[in-house]
Coordinates of C-alpha atoms and ligand atoms in Angstrom, one line a residue:
X1 CA 53.6 35.5 -65.6
X2 CA 55.8 33.0 -63.9
X3 CA 57.5 30.2 -65.7
X4 CA 57.8 26.8 -64.0
X5 CA 59.6 24.0 -65.8
X6 CA 57.8 20.7 -66.0
X7 CA 60.6 18.1 -65.7
X8 CA 62.7 16.2 -63.2
X9 CA 65.7 16.5 -65.5
X10 CA 68.3 18.3 -63.3
X11 CA 70.5 19.3 -66.2
X12 CA 67.7 20.9 -68.2
X13 CA 66.5 22.8 -65.0
X14 CA 70.0 24.1 -64.3
X15 CA 70.5 25.3 -67.9
X16 CA 67.2 27.3 -67.9
X17 CA 67.7 28.5 -64.4
X18 CA 71.1 30.0 -65.3
X19 CA 69.2 32.1 -67.9
X20 CA 66.7 33.3 -65.3
X21 CA 63.8 31.4 -67.0
X22 CA 62.8 29.2 -64.0
X23 CA 60.5 30.6 -61.3
X24 CA 59.7 27.1 -60.1
X25 CA 59.5 23.4 -61.1
X26 CA 56.8 20.8 -61.3
X27 CA 57.3 17.1 -61.3
X28 CA 54.9 14.1 -61.3
X29 CA 55.3 10.3 -61.0
X30 CA 55.7 10.0 -64.8
X31 CA 58.4 12.6 -64.8
X32 CA 60.2 10.9 -61.9
X33 CA 60.0 7.6 -63.8
X34 CA 61.5 9.4 -66.9
X35 CA 64.4 10.8 -64.8
X36 CA 65.3 7.3 -63.6
X37 CA 66.1 8.9 -60.2
X38 CA 64.9 8.4 -56.6
X39 CA 62.1 10.9 -55.9
X40 CA 63.6 12.1 -52.6
X41 CA 67.1 12.5 -54.0
X42 CA 66.2 14.2 -57.2
X43 CA 63.7 16.5 -55.6
X44 CA 66.3 17.6 -53.0
X45 CA 68.8 18.3 -55.8
X46 CA 66.2 20.4 -57.7
X47 CA 65.4 22.4 -54.6
X48 CA 69.1 23.1 -54.3
X49 CA 69.1 24.7 -57.8
X50 CA 65.8 26.5 -57.8
X51 CA 64.7 28.9 -55.1
X52 CA 61.0 29.1 -56.2
X53 CA 58.3 26.4 -55.5
X54 CA 59.2 22.8 -56.5
X55 CA 56.1 20.6 -56.8
X56 CA 56.5 17.0 -55.6
X57 CA 53.5 14.7 -55.9
X58 CA 52.1 12.3 -53.3
X59 CA 51.2 8.8 -54.6
X60 CA 48.8 7.5 -51.9
X61 CA 45.1 7.6 -52.6
X62 CA 43.7 7.9 -49.0
X63 CA 43.9 11.2 -47.2
X64 CA 45.7 9.9 -44.1
X65 CA 48.5 8.4 -46.2
X66 CA 48.6 11.4 -48.5
X67 CA 49.0 13.7 -45.5
X68 CA 51.9 11.6 -44.2
X69 CA 53.6 11.5 -47.6
X70 CA 53.0 15.3 -48.1
X71 CA 54.7 16.0 -44.7
X72 CA 57.7 13.8 -45.7
X73 CA 58.0 15.6 -49.1
X74 CA 57.7 19.0 -47.5
X75 CA 60.5 18.2 -45.1
X76 CA 62.9 17.9 -48.1
X77 CA 63.2 21.7 -48.4
X78 CA 61.2 24.9 -47.5
X79 CA 60.4 25.5 -51.2
X80 CA 58.5 22.3 -51.7
X81 CA 54.9 22.5 -52.9
X82 CA 53.1 19.3 -52.1
X83 CA 51.2 18.2 -55.2
X84 CA 47.9 16.3 -54.6
X85 CA 45.3 15.0 -57.1
X86 CA 41.9 16.7 -57.4
X87 CA 40.0 14.0 -55.6
X88 CA 38.0 14.3 -52.4
X89 CA 40.9 12.8 -50.4
X90 CA 43.3 15.2 -52.2
X91 CA 41.1 18.1 -51.2
X92 CA 41.1 16.9 -47.5
X93 CA 44.9 16.7 -47.7
X94 CA 45.1 20.1 -49.2
X95 CA 43.1 21.6 -46.4
X96 CA 45.2 19.9 -43.7
X97 CA 48.6 20.7 -45.3
X98 CA 47.8 24.3 -46.3
X99 CA 46.6 24.8 -42.7
X100 CA 50.0 23.6 -41.5
X101 CA 51.6 26.3 -43.6
X102 CA 52.8 24.2 -46.5
X103 CA 52.4 25.2 -50.2
X104 CA 49.9 22.8 -51.9
X105 CA 49.5 22.3 -55.7
X106 CA 46.2 20.6 -56.6
X107 CA 46.7 18.8 -59.8
X108 CA 44.8 16.9 -62.5
X109 CA 42.1 19.7 -62.7
X110 CA 39.8 19.5 -65.6
X111 CA 36.8 21.6 -64.6
X112 CA 36.1 25.1 -63.2
X113 CA 34.1 23.5 -60.3
X114 CA 37.1 21.4 -59.4
X115 CA 39.2 24.6 -59.3
X116 CA 36.6 26.3 -57.1
X117 CA 36.8 23.4 -54.6
X118 CA 40.6 23.6 -54.6
X119 CA 40.6 27.3 -53.8
X120 CA 38.1 26.8 -51.0
X121 CA 40.4 24.0 -49.6
X122 CA 43.3 26.6 -49.4
X123 CA 45.4 25.5 -52.5
X124 CA 48.4 27.6 -53.2
X125 CA 48.2 26.5 -56.9
X126 CA 45.6 24.9 -59.1
X127 CA 46.9 23.0 -62.1
X128 CA 44.3 22.8 -65.0
X129 CA 45.7 20.5 -67.7
X130 CA 45.2 22.2 -71.0
X131 CA 46.9 19.7 -73.4
X132 CA 45.0 16.7 -72.1
X133 CA 41.7 18.6 -72.6
X134 CA 42.7 19.5 -76.2
X135 CA 43.5 15.8 -76.8
X136 CA 39.9 14.9 -76.3
X137 CA 38.6 17.8 -78.4
X138 CA 37.7 20.1 -75.5
X139 CA 39.2 23.6 -75.2
X140 CA 41.8 23.7 -72.4
X141 CA 42.2 27.5 -72.8
X142 CA 38.4 28.0 -72.1
X143 CA 39.0 26.3 -68.8
X144 CA 41.8 28.7 -67.9
X145 CA 39.6 31.7 -68.8
X146 CA 36.7 30.3 -66.7
X147 CA 38.9 29.8 -63.6
X148 CA 40.4 33.3 -64.0
X149 CA 36.9 34.8 -64.0
X150 CA 35.7 32.8 -61.0
X151 CA 38.8 33.4 -58.9
X152 CA 38.7 37.1 -59.7
X153 CA 34.9 37.3 -58.9
X154 CA 35.6 36.1 -55.4
X155 CA 39.1 37.3 -54.9
X156 CA 40.5 33.8 -54.4
X157 CA 44.3 33.9 -53.8
X158 CA 45.0 30.5 -55.3
X159 CA 47.3 30.8 -58.3
X160 CA 46.3 29.4 -61.7
X161 CA 49.2 27.2 -62.8
X162 CA 48.4 26.3 -66.4
X163 CA 49.8 22.7 -67.0
X164 CA 50.0 20.1 -69.7
X165 CA 51.4 22.9 -72.0
X166 CA 52.3 21.5 -75.4
X167 CA 53.0 24.5 -77.6
X168 CA 54.4 28.0 -77.7
X169 CA 50.9 29.3 -78.5
X170 CA 49.6 27.7 -75.3
X171 CA 52.1 29.9 -73.4
X172 CA 51.0 33.1 -75.2
X173 CA 47.3 32.4 -74.8
X174 CA 47.7 31.7 -71.1
X175 CA 49.6 35.0 -70.7
X176 CA 46.8 36.8 -72.5
X177 CA 44.1 35.2 -70.4
X178 CA 46.0 36.0 -67.2
X179 CA 47.2 32.6 -65.8
X180 CA 49.5 33.3 -62.9
X181 CA 52.0 30.6 -63.9
X182 CA 52.6 28.2 -66.8
X183 CA 54.5 25.0 -66.4
X184 CA 56.0 23.8 -69.6
X185 CA 58.6 21.2 -70.7
X186 CA 62.1 22.6 -71.4
X187 CA 61.5 22.0 -75.2
X188 CA 58.5 24.3 -75.2
X189 CA 60.3 27.0 -73.1
X190 CA 63.2 27.0 -75.6
X191 CA 60.7 27.0 -78.6
X192 CA 59.4 30.4 -77.4
X193 CA 62.7 31.9 -78.8
X194 CA 62.2 30.6 -82.3
X195 CA 60.7 32.5 -85.2
X196 CA 61.3 31.7 -88.9
X197 CA 61.7 35.4 -89.7
X198 CA 64.4 35.7 -87.0
X199 CA 66.3 32.8 -88.7
X200 CA 65.8 34.3 -92.1
X201 CA 66.8 37.8 -91.1
X202 CA 69.9 36.6 -89.3
X203 CA 71.0 34.6 -92.4
X204 CA 70.7 37.7 -94.5
X205 CA 72.6 39.9 -92.0
X206 CA 75.4 37.3 -91.9
X207 CA 75.6 37.1 -95.6
X208 CA 75.8 41.0 -96.0
X209 CA 78.3 41.3 -93.1
X210 CA 80.6 38.8 -94.8
X211 CA 80.5 41.0 -97.9
X212 CA 81.7 44.1 -96.0
X213 CA 85.0 42.2 -95.2
X214 CA 84.9 43.9 -91.7
X215 CA 85.5 42.4 -88.2
X216 CA 84.3 43.7 -84.8
X217 CA 86.9 41.7 -82.8
Ligands
LIG301 C1 51.8 19.4 -64.4 O1 52.1 19.7 -63.3 C2 52.0 18.1 -65.0 O2 53.2 17.6 -64.5 C3 52.1 18.2 -66.5 O3 52.0 19.6 -67.0 C4 51.4 17.2 -67.3 O4 51.6 17.4 -68.7 P1 51.3 16.3 -69.8 O5 49.8 16.3 -70.0 O6 52.0 16.8 -71.0 O7 51.8 15.0 -69.2

């Protein structure tokens, strides 16, 4: 399973990338706002750090404008995936831009039928939002499972990019279900390394080691 990092924080991306933990990056208008940076500048900088797909989202609502914005974003670097919302205009944009050879990430997906449409429109990635479904007492992981089954039934090549990941358990469950990619904030990726028994065990080993009076270096 590939790990994308869900942020426009260049420092956080570089740190995780140095560890080999970043197969790609996803951004959205809220993350650009949080970064305080210009979208074109920060996206270009991210594309210089990460060789995998970097999603940059259009903000127009009509297909013609979305297509123009998508072409401009795609011109930033060859590894840009143009991110479009799962609306009818977004699907039109997906069809046109994927036909021109660009990677397209269809975002804000909350149902299996939406995911089916995105695959038929030629999406490279579909982004079902798990956490936001959980927030309204629906099961985001059920959606990942449904999309996996549907895509496998018909051999769709669109990759399932599980998004709105809030916990380490979301990552594990997505891996078990067979999502192709998870995109998670840096804090969640770092949290994958934590276990209370690791901390406890290390504390015990350090205490016993001190009692030996030995040194390795
Ligand atoms: C995905 O591409 C989105 O940027 C992101 O995962 C949304 O997550 P949120 O629901 O935590 O804002």
